[in-house]
Coordinates of C-alpha atoms in Angstrom, one line a residue:
Chain A
M1 CA 38.9 7.6 31.8
K2 CA 35.7 9.8 33.7
V3 CA 33.3 9.3 32.0
L4 CA 30.0 11.6 33.0
L5 CA 26.8 9.9 32.6
I6 CA 23.2 11.9 31.6
E7 CA 20.4 10.2 31.6
D8 CA 17.4 10.2 33.6
E9 CA 15.4 7.2 33.4
Q10 CA 17.0 6.0 36.7
E11 CA 17.5 2.2 36.1
L12 CA 19.3 2.8 32.8
R13 CA 21.0 5.0 34.6
R14 CA 21.9 2.8 37.0
S15 CA 23.6 -1.0 34.2
I16 CA 24.7 2.8 32.5
R17 CA 26.7 3.5 35.2
A18 CA 27.7 0.1 36.8
F19 CA 28.3 -1.4 33.4
L20 CA 30.9 1.6 32.9
Q21 CA 32.9 1.4 36.2
D22 CA 33.6 -3.3 36.2
V23 CA 35.5 -2.2 33.0
G24 CA 37.4 0.3 34.1
F25 CA 35.7 4.3 33.3
L26 CA 35.2 6.5 36.6
V27 CA 31.5 7.8 36.3
E28 CA 30.3 10.6 37.0
S29 CA 26.0 10.8 36.6
A30 CA 22.9 13.7 36.3
N31 CA 19.7 12.8 36.3
D32 CA 18.2 16.2 35.0
F33 CA 19.6 19.2 32.9
P34 CA 20.4 21.1 35.5
S35 CA 22.9 19.4 37.7
A36 CA 24.5 17.3 34.3
M37 CA 24.7 21.4 33.0
E38 CA 26.7 22.6 36.2
K39 CA 29.7 19.1 36.1
A40 CA 30.0 19.8 32.5
E41 CA 30.7 23.0 33.1
Q42 CA 33.1 22.3 36.5
Y43 CA 34.8 19.2 35.6
A44 CA 37.0 17.4 32.7
Y45 CA 35.6 14.8 31.0
D46 CA 37.3 12.4 28.3
A47 CA 33.7 11.1 27.2
V48 CA 30.6 12.4 27.4
L49 CA 27.1 10.6 27.2
V50 CA 24.4 12.4 26.6
D51 CA 20.1 12.3 26.6
I52 CA 17.8 14.2 24.2
T53 CA 15.2 14.5 25.9
L54 CA 16.0 15.5 30.1
P55 CA 13.8 16.9 32.4
K56 CA 14.1 21.3 32.8
G57 CA 15.9 20.4 29.1
S58 CA 17.6 19.8 26.1
G59 CA 20.4 17.7 26.4
L60 CA 21.1 19.1 22.6
D61 CA 21.8 22.7 24.4
I62 CA 24.7 21.0 26.6
V63 CA 26.1 19.4 23.3
R64 CA 26.5 22.4 22.0
M65 CA 27.9 24.0 25.8
L66 CA 30.1 21.0 25.2
R67 CA 31.9 21.7 22.5
K68 CA 32.0 25.6 22.9
Q69 CA 34.6 24.8 26.3
N70 CA 36.6 22.2 25.7
P71 CA 36.6 19.7 21.9
N72 CA 38.9 16.8 23.3
T73 CA 36.0 15.5 25.2
G74 CA 34.3 13.3 23.3
I75 CA 30.2 13.5 22.5
I76 CA 28.0 10.0 22.5
I77 CA 24.3 10.8 22.5
I78 CA 22.1 8.1 23.5
S79 CA 18.7 8.9 22.7
A80 CA 15.7 7.3 21.6
K81 CA 15.7 5.8 17.9
G82 CA 13.4 7.5 15.5
S83 CA 14.7 10.7 16.4
L84 CA 16.1 11.4 13.3
D85 CA 15.9 15.0 13.3
D86 CA 18.2 14.9 16.6
K87 CA 20.4 12.4 15.2
I88 CA 20.9 15.3 12.6
L89 CA 21.1 18.1 15.1
G90 CA 23.1 16.3 17.2
L91 CA 26.3 15.7 15.1
D92 CA 26.2 18.8 14.0
L93 CA 26.5 20.7 17.2
G94 CA 28.9 18.3 17.3
A95 CA 28.6 15.1 18.8
D96 CA 31.2 12.9 17.7
D97 CA 28.3 9.5 17.9
Y98 CA 25.0 9.0 18.2
L99 CA 23.8 5.3 19.7
P100 CA 20.6 5.1 19.8
K101 CA 18.5 3.2 22.5
P102 CA 18.2 0.6 23.2
F103 CA 21.6 -0.6 23.2
H104 CA 23.3 -2.8 24.6
L105 CA 26.3 -2.1 26.9
P106 CA 29.0 -3.5 25.9
E107 CA 28.6 -1.7 22.2
L108 CA 28.2 1.5 24.3
V109 CA 32.0 0.5 25.7
A110 CA 33.2 0.0 21.6
R111 CA 31.8 2.8 20.5
L112 CA 33.3 4.6 24.0
R113 CA 37.5 3.2 23.7
A114 CA 37.4 3.7 20.1
L115 CA 35.8 7.5 20.5
I116 CA 38.2 7.9 23.3
R117 CA 40.9 6.6 21.0
R118 CA 40.3 9.0 18.5
K119 CA 39.7 11.8 20.2
Q120 CA 42.9 11.7 22.5
F121 CA 45.1 10.1 20.6
A122 CA 44.5 10.3 17.5
G123 CA 44.0 7.1 16.7
N124 CA 47.3 6.1 16.6
Q125 CA 47.3 3.5 19.6
A126 CA 47.8 0.4 19.8
I127 CA 46.1 -1.8 22.1
E128 CA 47.9 -4.0 24.0
L129 CA 47.7 -7.0 25.9
D130 CA 50.0 -9.3 26.9
E131 CA 51.3 -11.1 24.0
L132 CA 48.3 -9.5 21.8
R133 CA 49.0 -6.2 19.6
I134 CA 46.2 -4.3 17.8
V135 CA 46.3 -0.8 15.6
P136 CA 42.7 -0.6 15.3
D137 CA 43.0 2.2 12.4
D138 CA 45.6 -0.2 10.5
K139 CA 43.6 -2.5 11.1
L140 CA 46.9 -4.2 12.5
V141 CA 47.0 -7.3 14.9
E142 CA 50.3 -9.4 16.0
V143 CA 50.8 -11.5 18.4
N144 CA 54.2 -11.6 19.1
G145 CA 55.3 -9.3 16.4
Q146 CA 53.4 -11.6 14.6
R147 CA 51.0 -9.9 12.0
V148 CA 47.8 -12.3 12.1
D149 CA 45.4 -11.7 8.4
L150 CA 42.5 -10.9 9.3
T151 CA 38.9 -10.7 7.1
V152 CA 37.4 -7.8 7.7
M153 CA 34.8 -9.2 10.2
Q154 CA 36.7 -11.4 12.2
F155 CA 39.2 -8.0 12.7
D156 CA 36.1 -6.4 13.9
L157 CA 34.8 -9.3 16.3
L158 CA 38.6 -9.1 18.1
L159 CA 38.6 -4.9 18.4
F160 CA 35.0 -5.4 19.8
L161 CA 36.1 -8.8 22.1
V162 CA 38.3 -6.6 23.0
A163 CA 37.1 -3.1 24.5
N164 CA 35.0 -5.5 26.7
K165 CA 37.3 -8.2 27.3
D166 CA 36.8 -10.2 31.2
R167 CA 33.4 -9.1 29.8
V168 CA 30.7 -12.0 28.7
L169 CA 29.4 -11.2 25.8
S170 CA 25.8 -12.5 24.5
R171 CA 25.4 -12.8 20.7
T172 CA 22.7 -11.0 20.4
A173 CA 24.9 -7.7 21.0
I174 CA 27.7 -9.5 18.9
V175 CA 25.8 -9.9 15.4
E176 CA 23.9 -6.7 15.8
H177 CA 27.1 -5.4 16.3
V178 CA 29.5 -7.2 13.2
W179 CA 25.9 -7.5 11.4
G180 CA 24.0 -4.7 11.6
E181 CA 21.2 -4.7 14.0
M182 CA 17.8 -5.3 11.5
A183 CA 20.5 -8.3 10.8
D184 CA 18.6 -11.8 12.8
R185 CA 19.8 -13.9 15.7
L186 CA 18.6 -16.8 15.4
D187 CA 19.7 -16.4 10.8
H188 CA 23.5 -15.0 12.2
D189 CA 24.1 -17.7 15.0
H190 CA 25.4 -20.7 12.7
F191 CA 28.2 -18.1 11.1
L192 CA 28.6 -15.6 14.4
Y193 CA 30.2 -19.9 15.2
S194 CA 32.2 -20.2 12.4
H195 CA 33.6 -17.2 12.9
M196 CA 34.5 -17.3 15.7
K197 CA 35.6 -20.8 15.3
N198 CA 38.3 -19.5 12.9
L199 CA 39.2 -16.6 14.4
R200 CA 40.2 -18.1 17.6
K201 CA 42.3 -20.9 15.2
K202 CA 44.3 -17.6 13.3
L203 CA 45.0 -16.1 17.0
L204 CA 46.1 -19.6 18.2
E205 CA 48.3 -20.5 14.7
K206 CA 50.4 -17.5 16.1
G207 CA 51.2 -18.6 19.8
S208 CA 48.3 -17.0 20.8
K209 CA 47.2 -17.9 24.4
D210 CA 44.0 -18.9 24.6
R211 CA 41.5 -16.1 25.1
I212 CA 38.5 -16.4 23.3
Q213 CA 35.8 -18.4 25.7
T214 CA 32.5 -19.9 25.1
V215 CA 30.4 -19.4 27.6
Y216 CA 28.5 -21.5 27.0
G217 CA 24.0 -20.6 25.9
L218 CA 25.1 -17.2 26.5
G219 CA 27.8 -16.0 23.8
Y220 CA 31.6 -15.8 24.1
R221 CA 34.3 -13.7 25.8
L222 CA 38.4 -13.0 25.7
S223 CA 39.9 -13.3 28.7
S224 CA 42.7 -11.0 29.5
H225 CA 44.8 -13.0 32.1
A226 CA 44.4 -16.7 29.8
Chain B
M1 CA -21.9 -0.7 -16.6
K2 CA -22.5 2.6 -15.9
L3 CA -25.7 4.1 -15.0
L4 CA -25.9 6.3 -17.8
Q5 CA -26.2 3.2 -19.4
R6 CA -28.4 0.9 -18.1
T7 CA -31.1 3.5 -17.3
S8 CA -30.9 4.2 -21.0
R9 CA -31.3 0.4 -22.0
Y10 CA -34.4 0.5 -19.8
Q11 CA -35.6 2.8 -22.0
F12 CA -35.2 1.8 -25.0
V13 CA -36.8 -2.6 -23.7
L14 CA -39.8 0.0 -23.1
A15 CA -40.0 2.3 -26.1
I16 CA -40.2 -1.1 -28.1
P17 CA -43.2 -2.9 -26.8
L18 CA -44.8 0.9 -26.8
V19 CA -44.8 1.5 -29.6
I20 CA -46.0 -1.7 -31.0
V21 CA -49.1 -1.5 -29.0
G22 CA -49.3 1.5 -30.1
T23 CA -49.4 1.3 -33.4
A24 CA -51.5 -1.8 -33.4
I25 CA -54.4 0.4 -31.1
G26 CA -54.0 3.2 -33.9
Y27 CA -54.8 1.2 -37.1
G28 CA -57.8 -1.1 -34.8
L29 CA -59.1 2.4 -33.8
V30 CA -59.0 4.3 -37.0
N31 CA -60.0 0.8 -39.5
M32 CA -62.8 0.5 -36.9
V33 CA -63.8 4.8 -37.5
V34 CA -63.5 4.2 -41.0
T35 CA -65.1 1.3 -41.5
S36 CA -68.5 2.4 -39.9
Q37 CA -68.5 5.4 -41.8
V38 CA -68.0 3.7 -44.7
D39 CA -70.9 1.7 -43.2
E40 CA -73.8 4.6 -42.4
Q41 CA -73.0 5.6 -46.1
M42 CA -74.1 2.9 -47.2
E43 CA -77.1 2.5 -45.2
H44 CA -78.2 6.7 -46.4
Q45 CA -78.1 4.6 -50.0
T46 CA -80.3 2.1 -49.3
S47 CA -82.7 4.1 -48.3
R48 CA -82.3 6.4 -51.2
V49 CA -82.7 2.8 -52.8
V50 CA -85.8 1.9 -51.6
Q51 CA -87.4 5.5 -52.0
Q52 CA -86.8 5.1 -55.4
L53 CA -88.1 1.7 -56.1
R54 CA -91.4 2.6 -54.2
A55 CA -90.9 5.8 -56.4
G56 CA -90.8 3.3 -59.2
E57 CA -87.3 3.2 -60.5
R58 CA -86.2 -0.7 -61.5
T59 CA -82.3 -0.2 -62.8
F60 CA -79.8 1.2 -60.3
N61 CA -76.7 1.9 -62.0
T62 CA -73.6 3.3 -61.0
S63 CA -71.1 5.1 -62.7
A64 CA -68.0 5.6 -59.9
P65 CA -65.3 2.3 -60.1
D66 CA -64.9 1.8 -56.3
E67 CA -68.9 1.4 -55.2
L68 CA -71.4 -1.6 -56.5
I69 CA -75.1 -1.4 -56.4
A70 CA -77.0 -4.2 -58.2
V71 CA -80.9 -4.8 -56.9
V72 CA -82.7 -8.1 -58.0
P73 CA -86.2 -9.1 -56.3
G74 CA -85.8 -11.7 -54.4
S75 CA -86.6 -11.7 -50.7
N76 CA -83.0 -14.0 -49.1
G77 CA -82.8 -12.7 -45.4
P78 CA -82.4 -10.3 -43.1
L79 CA -79.1 -7.0 -43.1
V80 CA -75.8 -8.1 -43.8
V81 CA -72.9 -6.4 -43.3
K82 CA -69.2 -8.4 -44.2
D83 CA -65.2 -7.9 -45.2
T84 CA -65.0 -9.5 -48.9
T85 CA -62.4 -9.6 -51.1
L86 CA -63.6 -9.0 -54.8
I87 CA -60.8 -9.2 -57.4
D88 CA -60.5 -6.4 -60.6
V89 CA -60.6 -8.0 -64.0
E90 CA -58.9 -4.6 -65.2
E91 CA -55.8 -4.6 -62.2
N92 CA -56.2 -8.0 -62.1
E93 CA -55.4 -7.5 -58.0
V94 CA -57.5 -9.2 -55.2
V95 CA -59.1 -6.2 -53.3
P96 CA -60.8 -6.0 -50.6
W97 CA -65.1 -4.3 -50.2
R98 CA -67.7 -3.9 -48.0
I99 CA -70.3 -5.5 -48.3
M100 CA -74.3 -4.5 -47.0
R101 CA -77.0 -6.8 -48.4
S102 CA -80.2 -6.8 -46.5
A103 CA -84.2 -6.8 -48.6
V104 CA -86.8 -5.4 -48.3
V105 CA -91.1 -5.1 -49.3
L106 CA -92.4 -2.9 -51.7
P107 CA -96.6 -1.7 -50.7
D108 CA -97.3 -3.8 -53.5
G109 CA -95.7 -7.5 -52.2
T110 CA -93.1 -7.3 -54.5
A111 CA -89.4 -7.7 -53.0
Y112 CA -86.0 -7.4 -53.2
V113 CA -82.5 -7.6 -52.4
I114 CA -80.4 -4.5 -52.3
T115 CA -76.9 -5.1 -53.0
L116 CA -74.0 -2.7 -52.0
G117 CA -70.5 -2.8 -52.4
R118 CA -67.6 -0.1 -51.3
S119 CA -63.6 -0.4 -52.4
L120 CA -62.3 0.1 -49.1
V121 CA -58.3 -0.1 -51.4
E122 CA -58.4 3.8 -50.3
T123 CA -59.9 3.6 -46.9
E124 CA -56.8 1.0 -46.3
D125 CA -54.5 3.3 -47.8
L126 CA -54.7 5.6 -45.6
V127 CA -55.4 3.2 -42.4
L128 CA -52.4 2.3 -43.4
G129 CA -50.4 5.8 -44.0
I130 CA -52.5 7.4 -40.6
A131 CA -51.2 4.0 -38.6
L132 CA -47.8 4.6 -40.4
S133 CA -47.6 8.7 -39.8
M134 CA -48.8 7.7 -36.2
T135 CA -45.4 5.6 -35.0
L136 CA -43.8 7.6 -36.7
L137 CA -44.7 9.8 -33.8
L138 CA -44.4 7.7 -31.3
A139 CA -40.6 6.4 -31.9
L140 CA -39.7 9.8 -32.4
V141 CA -41.0 10.6 -29.2
A142 CA -39.6 7.6 -27.7
L143 CA -36.2 8.7 -29.3
G144 CA -36.3 12.5 -28.1
N145 CA -37.1 11.2 -24.4
L146 CA -33.9 8.8 -24.2
L147 CA -32.1 12.5 -25.7
L148 CA -33.7 13.9 -23.0
N149 CA -32.6 11.7 -20.8
R150 CA -29.9 10.9 -21.2
W151 CA -28.5 14.4 -21.9
L152 CA -30.6 15.5 -18.6
S153 CA -29.5 12.9 -16.6
R154 CA -25.8 13.7 -17.8
K155 CA -26.6 18.1 -16.3
L156 CA -28.2 15.9 -13.5
W157 CA -25.4 14.0 -12.6
Q158 CA -22.7 16.2 -13.2
P159 CA -21.9 16.6 -9.4
F160 CA -22.6 13.2 -8.9
H161 CA -19.9 12.6 -10.7
N162 CA -17.3 14.8 -10.5
T163 CA -17.8 13.9 -6.4
L164 CA -17.3 10.7 -7.5
D165 CA -13.8 11.4 -9.7
E166 CA -12.4 13.7 -5.8
L167 CA -13.2 10.6 -4.1
Q168 CA -10.9 8.4 -6.3
G169 CA -8.3 11.4 -5.9
F170 CA -9.3 10.8 -1.3
D171 CA -6.2 9.1 0.8
A172 CA -6.3 9.6 3.7
D173 CA -2.9 9.9 4.3
G174 CA -2.2 11.9 1.6
P175 CA -1.8 15.6 1.7
R176 CA -4.6 16.3 -0.8
I177 CA -8.4 16.6 0.6
P178 CA -10.8 16.2 -1.9
R179 CA -12.8 19.1 -2.9
L180 CA -16.6 18.8 -2.4
P181 CA -18.3 21.9 -3.0
D182 CA -22.6 22.4 -2.9
T183 CA -24.5 21.4 -5.8
D184 CA -28.0 22.9 -7.2
V185 CA -29.1 19.3 -5.9
D186 CA -30.3 18.9 -2.2
E187 CA -28.7 15.2 -2.8
F188 CA -26.0 15.5 -4.6
T189 CA -25.4 18.3 -1.5
T190 CA -26.0 16.6 1.5
L191 CA -24.4 13.4 0.3
N192 CA -20.6 15.6 0.3
R193 CA -21.3 17.0 3.8
A194 CA -21.2 13.0 4.9
L195 CA -18.8 12.8 2.8
K196 CA -16.5 15.7 4.2
A197 CA -17.6 14.9 8.0
M198 CA -16.9 11.2 6.9
M199 CA -13.6 12.0 4.8
T200 CA -12.0 14.4 7.9
K201 CA -12.8 12.2 10.8
L202 CA -11.4 9.3 9.2
R203 CA -8.2 11.3 9.0
A204 CA -7.8 12.5 12.3
D205 CA -8.2 9.3 13.5
F206 CA -5.9 8.2 11.1
T207 CA -3.3 10.4 12.3
A208 CA -4.0 10.2 15.5
Q209 CA -3.6 6.3 14.8
K210 CA -0.4 7.0 13.5
R211 CA 1.0 9.4 16.0
F212 CA 0.2 6.8 18.7
T213 CA 1.9 4.0 17.1
E214 CA 4.8 6.5 16.7
Q215 CA 4.5 7.7 20.4
A216 CA 3.9 4.0 21.7
A217 CA 6.5 2.4 19.9
H218 CA 9.0 6.1 21.5
E219 CA 7.8 4.7 24.2
L220 CA 8.9 1.8 24.2
Q221 CA 12.6 1.8 23.6
T222 CA 13.5 3.1 27.2
P223 CA 12.1 0.4 28.8
L224 CA 13.6 -2.0 26.4
A225 CA 17.2 0.0 26.6
V226 CA 16.7 -0.3 30.4
M227 CA 15.5 -4.4 30.1
Q228 CA 18.7 -4.3 28.1
G229 CA 20.9 -3.5 30.5
K230 CA 20.4 -5.9 33.4
L231 CA 20.7 -8.9 30.8
D232 CA 23.5 -7.3 29.9
Q233 CA 25.0 -6.2 33.8
L234 CA 23.2 -10.0 34.8
I235 CA 25.6 -12.2 32.0
Q236 CA 28.4 -10.9 33.7
S237 CA 27.3 -12.7 37.3
P238 CA 29.9 -15.4 37.9
N239 CA 27.7 -18.4 39.1
M240 CA 25.7 -19.3 35.5
G241 CA 24.1 -22.6 35.4
E242 CA 23.0 -23.9 32.2
A243 CA 19.3 -23.5 33.4
E244 CA 19.7 -19.4 33.7
A245 CA 21.6 -19.5 30.4
G246 CA 19.0 -21.0 28.0
I247 CA 15.9 -18.9 29.6
I248 CA 18.5 -15.7 29.1
D249 CA 19.7 -16.4 26.1
G250 CA 15.0 -17.0 25.7
M251 CA 14.8 -13.3 26.8
F252 CA 18.0 -12.0 24.7
Q253 CA 15.6 -12.9 21.6
A254 CA 12.7 -11.8 22.4
R255 CA 14.7 -8.6 24.1
E256 CA 16.0 -8.5 19.8
R257 CA 13.2 -8.6 18.5
M258 CA 10.6 -6.4 20.7
G259 CA 13.4 -3.6 20.2
R260 CA 13.2 -4.7 16.1
T261 CA 9.2 -4.6 15.6
V262 CA 9.1 -1.7 18.2
A263 CA 12.6 0.4 15.6
N264 CA 9.9 -0.2 12.0
M265 CA 6.6 0.0 13.5
L266 CA 8.2 3.6 14.6
L267 CA 10.0 3.6 11.0
L268 CA 6.5 2.9 9.7
A269 CA 4.8 5.6 11.2
R270 CA 6.9 8.5 10.3
I271 CA 7.3 7.3 7.0
G272 CA 4.4 9.3 5.7
N273 CA 5.3 12.2 7.3
Q274 CA 7.9 14.1 5.2
Q275 CA 10.2 13.7 8.0
F276 CA 12.3 11.6 5.2
P277 CA 12.4 14.0 2.1
P278 CA 13.6 12.3 -1.2
E279 CA 17.6 12.9 -3.3
H280 CA 19.6 11.9 -5.6
V281 CA 20.5 7.8 -4.2
D282 CA 23.3 5.7 -5.8
W283 CA 21.4 2.3 -5.5
L284 CA 24.7 0.0 -6.9
A285 CA 26.2 1.2 -3.4
I286 CA 23.1 0.3 -1.7
F287 CA 22.5 -3.4 -2.8
N288 CA 26.4 -3.4 -2.5
D289 CA 26.4 -1.9 0.3
Q290 CA 23.0 -4.2 1.5
H291 CA 24.5 -7.8 -0.5
H292 CA 27.9 -7.5 2.0
S293 CA 26.0 -7.5 4.9
L294 CA 23.9 -11.3 3.7
E295 CA 27.3 -12.5 1.8
D296 CA 27.1 -15.5 5.0
L297 CA 23.7 -15.7 4.6
I298 CA 24.2 -16.2 1.0
A299 CA 27.6 -18.5 0.2
Q300 CA 26.0 -21.0 3.5
R301 CA 22.5 -21.3 1.5
G302 CA 24.8 -21.8 -1.6
I303 CA 22.5 -18.6 -3.1
R304 CA 24.0 -17.1 -6.5
Y305 CA 23.7 -13.9 -6.5
S306 CA 23.6 -11.6 -8.8
I307 CA 23.2 -8.1 -9.8
R308 CA 23.9 -5.5 -12.9
Q309 CA 23.6 -2.1 -13.8
D310 CA 22.6 -1.5 -16.9
Q311 CA 22.3 2.3 -16.3
P312 CA 22.1 4.9 -12.8
C313 CA 19.1 3.9 -11.6
G314 CA 17.7 7.8 -11.8
L315 CA 15.0 6.9 -8.6
R316 CA 15.0 9.6 -5.8
L317 CA 14.5 8.2 -2.2
H318 CA 15.7 9.2 0.7
P319 CA 19.2 7.6 1.7
L320 CA 17.8 6.3 5.2
L321 CA 14.2 5.0 3.0
A322 CA 16.6 3.3 0.3
E323 CA 18.3 2.0 2.5
V324 CA 15.9 0.3 4.5
L325 CA 13.3 -0.7 1.2
V326 CA 16.6 -2.3 -0.3
A327 CA 17.6 -4.3 2.7
N328 CA 14.0 -5.8 3.8
L329 CA 13.7 -6.5 -0.2
L330 CA 17.5 -9.1 -0.4
R331 CA 16.8 -10.7 3.0
N332 CA 13.3 -11.4 1.7
A333 CA 15.0 -12.6 -1.7
V334 CA 17.3 -14.2 0.1
Q335 CA 15.3 -16.1 3.1
H336 CA 12.5 -16.8 0.9
N337 CA 14.5 -18.8 -1.5
I338 CA 16.1 -22.9 -2.4
P339 CA 19.1 -24.1 -1.7
A340 CA 21.3 -23.6 -4.6
G341 CA 18.6 -20.7 -6.5
T342 CA 18.9 -17.9 -7.3
A343 CA 18.9 -14.4 -6.1
T344 CA 19.4 -11.2 -9.6
V345 CA 19.8 -7.7 -9.7
V346 CA 19.3 -5.6 -12.4
I347 CA 19.3 -1.9 -12.4
G348 CA 18.4 0.0 -14.6
A349 CA 17.3 4.2 -15.5
D350 CA 13.9 4.4 -13.9
G351 CA 14.1 1.2 -11.6
F352 CA 15.1 -1.9 -10.6
M353 CA 14.6 -5.3 -10.6
I354 CA 15.3 -7.9 -8.5
T355 CA 14.3 -11.5 -9.1
N356 CA 14.5 -15.2 -6.8
T357 CA 14.4 -17.9 -6.9
G358 CA 11.4 -19.6 -4.8
P359 CA 8.7 -22.0 -3.2
G360 CA 5.3 -20.2 -4.2
L361 CA 3.3 -18.1 -1.0
S362 CA 1.7 -19.5 0.8
V363 CA -0.8 -16.4 1.1
A364 CA -2.4 -14.1 -1.6
P365 CA 0.1 -11.6 -4.0
A366 CA -2.5 -9.4 -2.4
A367 CA -1.7 -9.5 1.5
L368 CA 1.8 -9.7 0.0
F369 CA 2.1 -6.6 1.5
E370 CA 0.2 -6.2 4.4
R371 CA 0.9 -5.9 8.0
F372 CA 2.3 -8.8 10.1
A373 CA 1.1 -11.6 7.3
K374 CA 4.0 -14.2 7.2
G375 CA 4.3 -17.1 5.4
D376 CA 4.7 -19.4 9.0
P377 CA 3.3 -17.1 12.6
A378 CA 5.9 -18.8 13.9
S379 CA 8.7 -17.1 12.0
P380 CA 11.1 -14.9 14.3
S381 CA 10.1 -11.8 11.1
T382 CA 8.7 -9.1 12.4
G383 CA 6.2 -9.1 9.1
L384 CA 7.2 -5.3 9.0
G385 CA 9.2 -5.1 6.0
L386 CA 7.4 -5.5 2.9
S387 CA 4.7 -3.5 4.4
M388 CA 7.6 -1.0 5.1
V389 CA 8.3 -1.8 1.2
K390 CA 5.5 -0.7 0.8
E391 CA 4.7 2.3 2.7
I392 CA 8.0 3.6 1.2
A393 CA 7.1 3.0 -2.5
D394 CA 3.4 4.7 -1.1
Q395 CA 4.5 8.0 0.2
N396 CA 7.3 8.6 -2.5
G397 CA 5.6 8.1 -5.6
L398 CA 6.8 4.3 -7.0
Q399 CA 5.4 1.7 -8.0
L400 CA 6.4 -2.3 -7.0
A401 CA 4.9 -4.8 -8.6
Y402 CA 5.4 -8.5 -8.0
G403 CA 5.2 -11.4 -9.8
Y404 CA 6.0 -15.8 -9.5
A405 CA 6.2 -17.9 -12.6
A406 CA 8.1 -21.3 -12.9
G407 CA 9.2 -20.9 -9.1
I408 CA 10.8 -17.6 -9.2
H409 CA 9.4 -14.4 -7.6
T410 CA 9.8 -10.6 -9.8
L411 CA 10.0 -8.1 -7.9
V412 CA 10.3 -4.3 -9.3
V413 CA 9.9 -1.1 -8.1
R414 CA 10.3 1.8 -11.2
G415 CA 9.0 5.9 -10.5
E416 CA 5.1 5.9 -12.1

């Protein structure tokens, strides 16, 4: 899947690019308005990540242009937080999502995957991982064709883990994803632990492989080749 | 006490001794003048009697009821003038008299004592009358002075009171600049101009400070994002030992806390900028949403949470701010609770009330809504939650009332 990353901060661009490539995206990047416009006009992308404040122009103009050109391209605005007007304007212009900085890279991956799924497969696509099958829009999880009953939170957790399979997810990233960005991780460590334990138990009970691993002191990882 | 009351009181206190002393002096003076007048008359009469004695007359009488005259042979003593009292037989009352007794020796060698008397009844009445009218006059002058002063100060100090009224409505953050026009009193004009200069400076400083906070917080977000990205990458490293994991986890936590503080600072700085116009919101839905994200914490602490809506609440607020407000208040009610305590929300037409069990405050209630006021300095909270609540309330015409009694914290949010 091809992604265009438009971000002027070099170190952030490098991190995002490397992280996305590691999980299997093809990433092109641009660091200012003219080069971003050029790439966006010439090539088709599955998704575009665009910063609003760019050298020599506004990311909002890129959003406007992209939306006119190709309705199937997913657009996520990544911008410094607090530009509420930017958010509303950006979404009005046709951006699909808005991720305020600073964000966790796994969060970006999860949103990107969800967006592409929504755009290209109208949400009907199932995610499959050997014995595991997830249909996000139906909130359905199956192990070897057997339905697994999960709570909303457990489903959320699983989806987040699967979207970032084989990556280590920090507890902070998971807590922010599940409980919101203002949630205090220390308050939620305990809950995260028990939700994760229950999720793992339910999957194992239906005969799934032991995919959810605890990465000591850091967080969790869902392994695709357990 | 008001300035006017204070000056009036001093004037009043001064007027009383003034009237008393003034009356006493007046009385004494009039009395002296009248007495010397009587004495003079009696001296004249004495010399007349002496002439008559020389002319050979020996009987002296007076028909006037307020006069006495007695001439008897004898020679005792020098001139005596004194006040005395005699009994009026007819009226049967004691009457004051002035008596003058003098001795005279005629050329033929016979000596006489002349005693003259004047009743002081009339003069005393006169003196009293004069003294009384003086008192009255003095009292009237004092009262008039008092009233004049009151009226004058009220009139003269009017610009000052206008200034005070205007100042009370001043808010460095508010939309209104107090009107302080020049007056016809130089001092007040100077005062008003000095105040205007001060307030203008204050507003400018405040705005600049706010803009600085906003820009600083904004600028911090990109480096924070870089840091976060690097950390997310770093933990993918396969050769991570326990020690390294611990260090990195500490960095994750610090990054998280910093991010939250920056986000709160930014929001605080922006609340006053009219970026969040109030609208109608469904408060019950917002409470239920926020309750949802606290469910785990509530269950873990065994807190009994209940919510009741008597009537849909008509408070208007921007949805984002309403969310922040409710999130902070609910989190507070859960976090500063006791194990197996209660937290209750009641929503009414003109506001809502949150009550929860909890230990008493470790900060003064007045400091509760201040920035960075934390009960426990070591707590990971940003200390900005309640100050954000207050800022949101202040900027949107909502009133906050906090109370603590018998182990129950009560917080009420109401329209003004």
